[in-house]
Coordinates of C-alpha atoms in Angstrom, one line a residue:
M1 CA 0.0 0.0 0.0
I2 CA 1.3 3.5 -0.9
E3 CA 1.0 6.1 1.8
D4 CA -0.6 9.4 0.8
A5 CA -1.8 8.2 -2.7
L6 CA -3.8 11.4 -2.8
K7 CA -2.6 14.6 -1.0
I8 CA -4.7 17.7 -1.0
D9 CA -3.4 20.9 0.7
R10 CA -5.5 24.0 1.3
L11 CA -7.8 23.9 -1.6
N12 CA -10.1 26.9 -2.0
V13 CA -13.1 27.3 -4.2
H14 CA -15.4 30.2 -4.8
I15 CA -18.7 29.9 -6.7
Q16 CA -20.7 33.0 -7.4
N17 CA -18.8 35.0 -4.8
Q18 CA -19.5 32.3 -2.1
H19 CA -16.5 30.7 -0.4
I20 CA -17.5 27.0 -0.8
L21 CA -14.2 25.2 0.1
K22 CA -11.9 26.8 2.7
D23 CA -8.4 25.4 3.0
F24 CA -9.8 22.0 2.2
S25 CA -7.0 19.4 3.0
L26 CA -6.9 15.6 3.2
N27 CA -4.6 12.7 2.6
I28 CA -5.6 9.1 1.8
N29 CA -3.6 5.9 1.1
Q30 CA -3.8 3.6 -1.9
G31 CA -6.8 1.2 -1.6
D32 CA -8.6 3.4 1.0
I33 CA -12.3 4.1 0.7
L34 CA -12.9 7.6 2.1
C35 CA -16.4 9.0 2.8
L36 CA -17.0 12.7 2.7
L37 CA -19.9 13.3 5.1
G38 CA -21.6 16.5 6.3
P39 CA -24.8 18.5 6.3
S40 CA -26.3 19.8 3.1
G41 CA -24.4 22.7 1.5
C42 CA -21.1 21.9 3.3
G43 CA -19.2 21.4 0.1
K44 CA -19.1 17.6 -0.4
T45 CA -20.0 17.5 -4.1
T46 CA -18.0 20.6 -4.8
S47 CA -14.9 19.0 -3.3
L48 CA -15.3 16.0 -5.7
K49 CA -15.6 18.3 -8.7
A50 CA -12.6 20.4 -7.6
I51 CA -10.5 17.2 -7.1
S52 CA -11.5 16.0 -10.6
G53 CA -10.9 19.4 -12.1
L54 CA -14.6 19.8 -13.2
I55 CA -14.7 23.2 -11.4
P56 CA -11.7 25.5 -10.9
S57 CA -10.0 26.1 -7.6
E58 CA -8.2 29.3 -6.8
A59 CA -5.5 28.1 -4.5
G60 CA -4.1 24.9 -3.1
K61 CA -2.3 21.8 -4.2
I62 CA -3.4 18.3 -5.4
E63 CA -1.0 15.4 -5.8
L64 CA -2.1 12.0 -7.0
F65 CA 0.5 9.2 -6.8
S66 CA 3.3 11.8 -6.9
K67 CA 1.9 13.5 -10.0
I68 CA 1.1 17.2 -9.4
L69 CA -2.4 17.9 -10.6
K70 CA -2.7 21.4 -9.2
D71 CA -0.2 23.8 -7.7
G72 CA -1.3 27.4 -7.3
E73 CA -2.5 28.6 -10.7
K74 CA -1.1 25.6 -12.6
E75 CA -3.7 22.9 -13.1
V76 CA -4.0 19.7 -15.1
S77 CA -7.2 19.3 -17.2
P78 CA -9.8 16.8 -16.1
E79 CA -9.2 14.3 -18.9
H80 CA -5.5 14.0 -17.9
R81 CA -6.1 13.5 -14.1
E82 CA -6.5 9.7 -14.4
M83 CA -9.7 9.7 -12.3
G84 CA -13.1 8.1 -12.8
F85 CA -16.2 10.0 -11.7
I86 CA -19.6 8.3 -11.0
F87 CA -22.4 10.9 -10.8
Q88 CA -25.4 10.6 -8.6
D89 CA -27.7 9.6 -11.5
Y90 CA -24.9 7.5 -13.0
A91 CA -25.1 9.5 -16.3
L92 CA -25.4 6.5 -18.5
F93 CA -26.3 7.1 -22.2
P94 CA -29.9 6.0 -22.4
H95 CA -29.7 5.3 -26.2
L96 CA -26.7 3.0 -25.8
T97 CA -26.5 -0.5 -24.6
V98 CA -24.5 -1.6 -21.6
F99 CA -21.7 -2.7 -23.9
E100 CA -21.8 0.6 -25.9
N101 CA -21.8 2.6 -22.7
L102 CA -18.6 0.9 -21.5
A103 CA -17.0 1.0 -25.0
Y104 CA -17.6 4.7 -25.3
S105 CA -14.9 5.5 -22.8
L106 CA -12.5 3.3 -24.8
K107 CA -12.8 5.2 -28.1
G108 CA -9.6 5.2 -30.1
K109 CA -8.6 1.7 -29.3
N110 CA -9.0 -1.2 -31.8
K111 CA -12.2 -3.3 -31.8
A112 CA -10.6 -6.4 -30.3
T113 CA -9.1 -4.5 -27.4
I114 CA -12.4 -2.7 -26.7
K115 CA -14.3 -6.0 -26.7
E116 CA -11.8 -7.6 -24.4
E117 CA -11.8 -4.6 -22.0
V118 CA -15.6 -4.3 -21.9
F119 CA -16.2 -8.0 -21.1
K120 CA -13.4 -8.0 -18.5
N121 CA -15.1 -5.1 -16.7
L122 CA -18.6 -6.6 -17.1
N123 CA -17.2 -9.8 -15.5
L124 CA -15.6 -7.7 -12.7
V125 CA -19.0 -6.2 -11.7
R126 CA -20.9 -9.4 -12.5
L127 CA -23.0 -8.1 -15.4
N128 CA -22.2 -10.9 -17.8
G129 CA -25.1 -11.5 -20.2
L130 CA -26.6 -8.0 -19.8
E131 CA -24.3 -6.3 -22.3
K132 CA -27.2 -5.9 -24.9
R133 CA -29.6 -4.3 -22.5
Y134 CA -30.3 -0.5 -22.3
P135 CA -30.1 1.4 -19.0
H136 CA -33.9 1.6 -18.7
E137 CA -34.0 -2.2 -18.7
L138 CA -31.7 -2.5 -15.7
S139 CA -32.4 -2.3 -12.0
G140 CA -30.9 0.6 -9.9
G141 CA -28.2 -1.8 -8.7
Q142 CA -27.4 -2.9 -12.2
Q143 CA -27.2 0.7 -13.4
Q144 CA -24.8 1.5 -10.6
R145 CA -22.5 -1.5 -11.5
T146 CA -22.6 -0.4 -15.1
A147 CA -21.5 3.1 -14.1
V148 CA -18.7 1.5 -12.0
A149 CA -17.5 -0.7 -14.9
R150 CA -17.5 2.3 -17.2
A151 CA -15.5 4.4 -14.8
L152 CA -13.0 1.6 -14.3
S153 CA -12.5 1.0 -18.1
N154 CA -9.7 3.5 -18.3
K155 CA -8.0 2.2 -15.2
P156 CA -8.3 5.3 -13.1
K157 CA -5.9 5.8 -10.2
L158 CA -8.7 7.4 -8.2
L159 CA -12.5 6.8 -8.3
L160 CA -14.9 9.5 -7.2
M161 CA -18.5 8.7 -6.4
D162 CA -21.3 11.2 -5.7
E163 CA -24.1 9.7 -3.6
P164 CA -23.5 6.3 -5.2
F165 CA -26.3 4.5 -3.2
S166 CA -29.0 7.2 -3.3
N167 CA -30.9 5.5 -6.2
I168 CA -30.7 2.0 -4.7
D169 CA -33.8 0.5 -2.9
N170 CA -33.2 0.2 0.8
Q171 CA -34.0 -3.5 0.7
V172 CA -31.0 -4.2 -1.5
K173 CA -28.7 -1.4 -0.5
Q174 CA -26.7 -3.2 2.1
K175 CA -26.1 -6.1 -0.3
M176 CA -24.9 -3.7 -2.9
I177 CA -22.6 -1.9 -0.4
R178 CA -21.0 -5.2 0.6
E179 CA -20.5 -6.3 -3.0
L180 CA -19.0 -3.0 -4.1
R181 CA -16.7 -2.8 -1.1
Q182 CA -15.4 -6.3 -1.8
L183 CA -14.8 -5.4 -5.4
F184 CA -12.8 -2.3 -4.4
K185 CA -10.8 -4.1 -1.8
T186 CA -10.0 -7.1 -4.0
N187 CA -8.8 -4.8 -6.8
N188 CA -7.1 -2.2 -4.5
I189 CA -9.2 0.6 -5.8
T190 CA -8.7 4.0 -4.1
C191 CA -12.1 5.7 -3.8
I192 CA -13.7 8.9 -2.4
F193 CA -17.5 8.9 -2.1
V194 CA -20.0 11.5 -0.9
T195 CA -23.1 10.7 1.1
H196 CA -25.4 12.2 3.6
S197 CA -26.0 8.9 5.3
K198 CA -23.9 8.0 8.4
Q199 CA -24.9 4.3 7.9
E200 CA -23.4 4.3 4.4
A201 CA -20.2 5.6 6.0
F202 CA -20.2 2.9 8.6
S203 CA -20.9 0.2 6.0
F204 CA -18.7 1.2 3.1
A205 CA -15.9 3.5 4.2
D206 CA -12.5 2.8 5.8
K207 CA -12.1 6.5 6.8
T208 CA -14.6 9.4 7.1
A209 CA -14.0 13.1 6.7
I210 CA -16.6 15.4 8.4
L211 CA -17.1 18.6 6.4
N212 CA -18.5 21.8 7.9
Q213 CA -18.8 24.9 5.8
G214 CA -16.1 23.8 3.4
K215 CA -13.6 22.7 6.0
V216 CA -12.6 19.2 7.1
E217 CA -13.4 19.1 10.8
Q218 CA -12.1 15.6 11.3
L219 CA -10.6 12.8 9.2
D220 CA -10.0 9.4 10.7
I221 CA -11.1 5.8 10.6
T222 CA -14.9 5.8 10.7
Q223 CA -15.2 4.1 14.1
R224 CA -12.9 6.7 15.7
V225 CA -14.8 9.6 14.2
F226 CA -17.9 8.2 15.8
E227 CA -16.5 7.1 19.1
Q228 CA -13.9 9.8 19.6
P229 CA -15.3 12.9 17.8
K230 CA -12.8 15.8 17.7
N231 CA -15.3 18.5 18.7
E232 CA -19.0 19.2 19.4
F233 CA -19.9 19.7 15.8
V234 CA -18.6 16.2 14.8
A235 CA -20.2 14.6 17.9
R236 CA -23.6 16.2 17.2
F237 CA -23.6 15.5 13.4
M238 CA -22.6 11.9 14.0
E239 CA -25.2 11.5 16.7
A240 CA -22.5 9.9 18.7
G241 CA -24.3 10.1 22.0
N242 CA -25.2 12.5 24.8
I243 CA -23.2 15.7 25.1
I244 CA -23.6 16.9 28.7
S245 CA -21.9 19.6 30.8
G246 CA -19.8 18.3 33.6
S247 CA -21.9 20.4 36.0
D248 CA -24.9 18.2 35.1
L249 CA -23.2 14.9 35.6
P250 CA -23.5 13.3 39.1
V251 CA -20.4 11.6 40.4
S252 CA -22.6 8.6 41.3
L253 CA -23.0 8.0 37.6
F254 CA -19.4 6.8 37.3
N255 CA -17.3 4.2 39.1
A256 CA -14.1 6.2 39.4
F257 CA -14.4 9.2 37.0
K258 CA -15.0 12.7 38.3
P259 CA -16.3 15.2 35.7
T260 CA -15.0 18.7 35.6
K261 CA -17.8 21.3 35.9
N262 CA -16.6 23.7 33.1
K263 CA -16.2 20.9 30.5
S264 CA -18.6 19.0 28.3
Y265 CA -18.5 15.3 27.8
L266 CA -19.7 12.7 25.3
L267 CA -21.5 9.7 26.8
Q268 CA -22.4 7.1 24.3
D269 CA -25.9 5.7 24.3
N270 CA -24.8 2.1 24.7
G271 CA -22.3 2.7 27.5
F272 CA -24.8 2.5 30.3
S273 CA -26.0 -0.2 32.7
I274 CA -29.4 0.3 34.1
G275 CA -31.4 -1.3 37.0
D276 CA -33.5 -0.7 40.1
I277 CA -30.4 -1.0 42.4
N278 CA -29.6 1.7 44.9
E279 CA -26.1 2.3 43.6
G280 CA -25.7 4.8 40.7
A281 CA -27.4 8.0 39.6
K282 CA -31.2 8.2 40.0
G283 CA -33.3 8.8 36.9
K284 CA -36.8 8.4 35.5
V285 CA -37.8 6.9 32.2
T286 CA -39.7 9.4 30.1
D287 CA -39.9 7.4 26.8
C288 CA -39.2 3.9 25.5
L289 CA -38.8 3.0 21.8
Y290 CA -38.1 -0.4 20.3
M291 CA -35.2 -0.1 17.9
G292 CA -34.8 -3.8 16.9
Y293 CA -32.8 -6.1 19.3
R294 CA -32.7 -3.2 21.8
Y295 CA -34.7 -0.4 23.4
Q296 CA -33.9 3.3 23.2
L297 CA -34.8 5.0 26.5
S298 CA -35.1 8.7 27.3
I299 CA -34.2 9.1 30.9
L300 CA -34.5 12.3 33.0
L301 CA -31.2 12.7 34.9
N302 CA -30.7 15.9 36.9
E303 CA -33.3 17.7 34.8
T304 CA -31.5 16.6 31.6
N305 CA -33.0 14.1 29.2
I306 CA -30.4 11.6 28.0
S307 CA -30.6 8.8 25.5
V308 CA -29.8 5.3 26.6
H309 CA -29.7 2.1 24.5
I310 CA -30.4 -1.1 26.5
N311 CA -30.4 -4.7 25.3
S312 CA -33.6 -6.0 26.9
T313 CA -36.4 -8.5 26.1
E314 CA -39.0 -6.3 27.8
P315 CA -39.8 -2.6 27.4
F316 CA -39.4 -0.1 30.3
D317 CA -42.6 1.5 31.8
I318 CA -42.8 5.3 31.5
N319 CA -42.1 7.1 34.8
R320 CA -40.2 4.0 36.1
E321 CA -37.4 5.1 38.4
V322 CA -34.1 3.5 37.6
S323 CA -30.5 3.7 38.6
L324 CA -27.8 4.4 36.0
K325 CA -24.1 3.7 35.7
Y326 CA -21.8 4.8 32.9
L327 CA -19.3 2.0 32.4
N328 CA -16.6 3.9 30.5
N329 CA -14.8 7.2 31.0
P330 CA -16.7 9.8 29.0
V331 CA -14.9 11.6 26.1
P332 CA -14.2 15.3 26.7
I333 CA -15.7 17.5 23.9
T334 CA -14.4 20.9 22.7
Q335 CA -16.6 23.6 21.2

């Protein structure tokens, strides 16, 4: 694996006098799948287009496998960046067959080479036998795989995907995510994808970058971004748990930890034990929702409602008094 296959340093983009990307920086390794995640309008899709050269960037540097694609005012054109781009709607030519869609990106090569490459890529995404179909004759998942095969036809060094699973039915989405991830990992494909779904980041990405108003707030392995958010923005966006001021945390909630009053802490929903025992912090159940294999409780603790996930075969009655313990040390959260 090559360290820093892609290096981006302080990329800036203005669109119609709006500063969309602000000192946007990130590094990823060869074979990594990176998710760009953040609220609407934070610059996710703009960052893909700037990386690919589809929109201009005023300042910054982009380097892909030691090749400088942008450095200040010098910029390599999109067709020479050795990148594949899969758009949200897949952008397949509706009047061309699957075979013709893939062959289109191989124009200029002889017929024998084109045929060999097309069928090799169809086999890669398991679309053998569908080469004569038109896009409207394919399912959403088959259209997605066609777009992936077409993007891989020119052997890109980096694959960019904008909301790749948004057109996939929820019932088959997880299967598609598993299959695509296995394909990328088996073939050591380096990929950046954009989504608004945290679950897609959990299922598909190795690393996740949280964007906020054009800046990367945190980039790390996805589990660490969720469990150890860098600041309050990341914690709240990831819905990582309860963010509570130390002054509202009773010492009896912990075994050995003593919260500092002027700090805020993250307490994960699934980090609690609950019972009717006398030891622990006293609380009252204000709501109970079944989430599948567990219950999500809302518990009033020191006049603060907190969310608690409990594995239980039975629901908890509203207004039931309980005793809580937090089993780990909470994570300090900065503003």
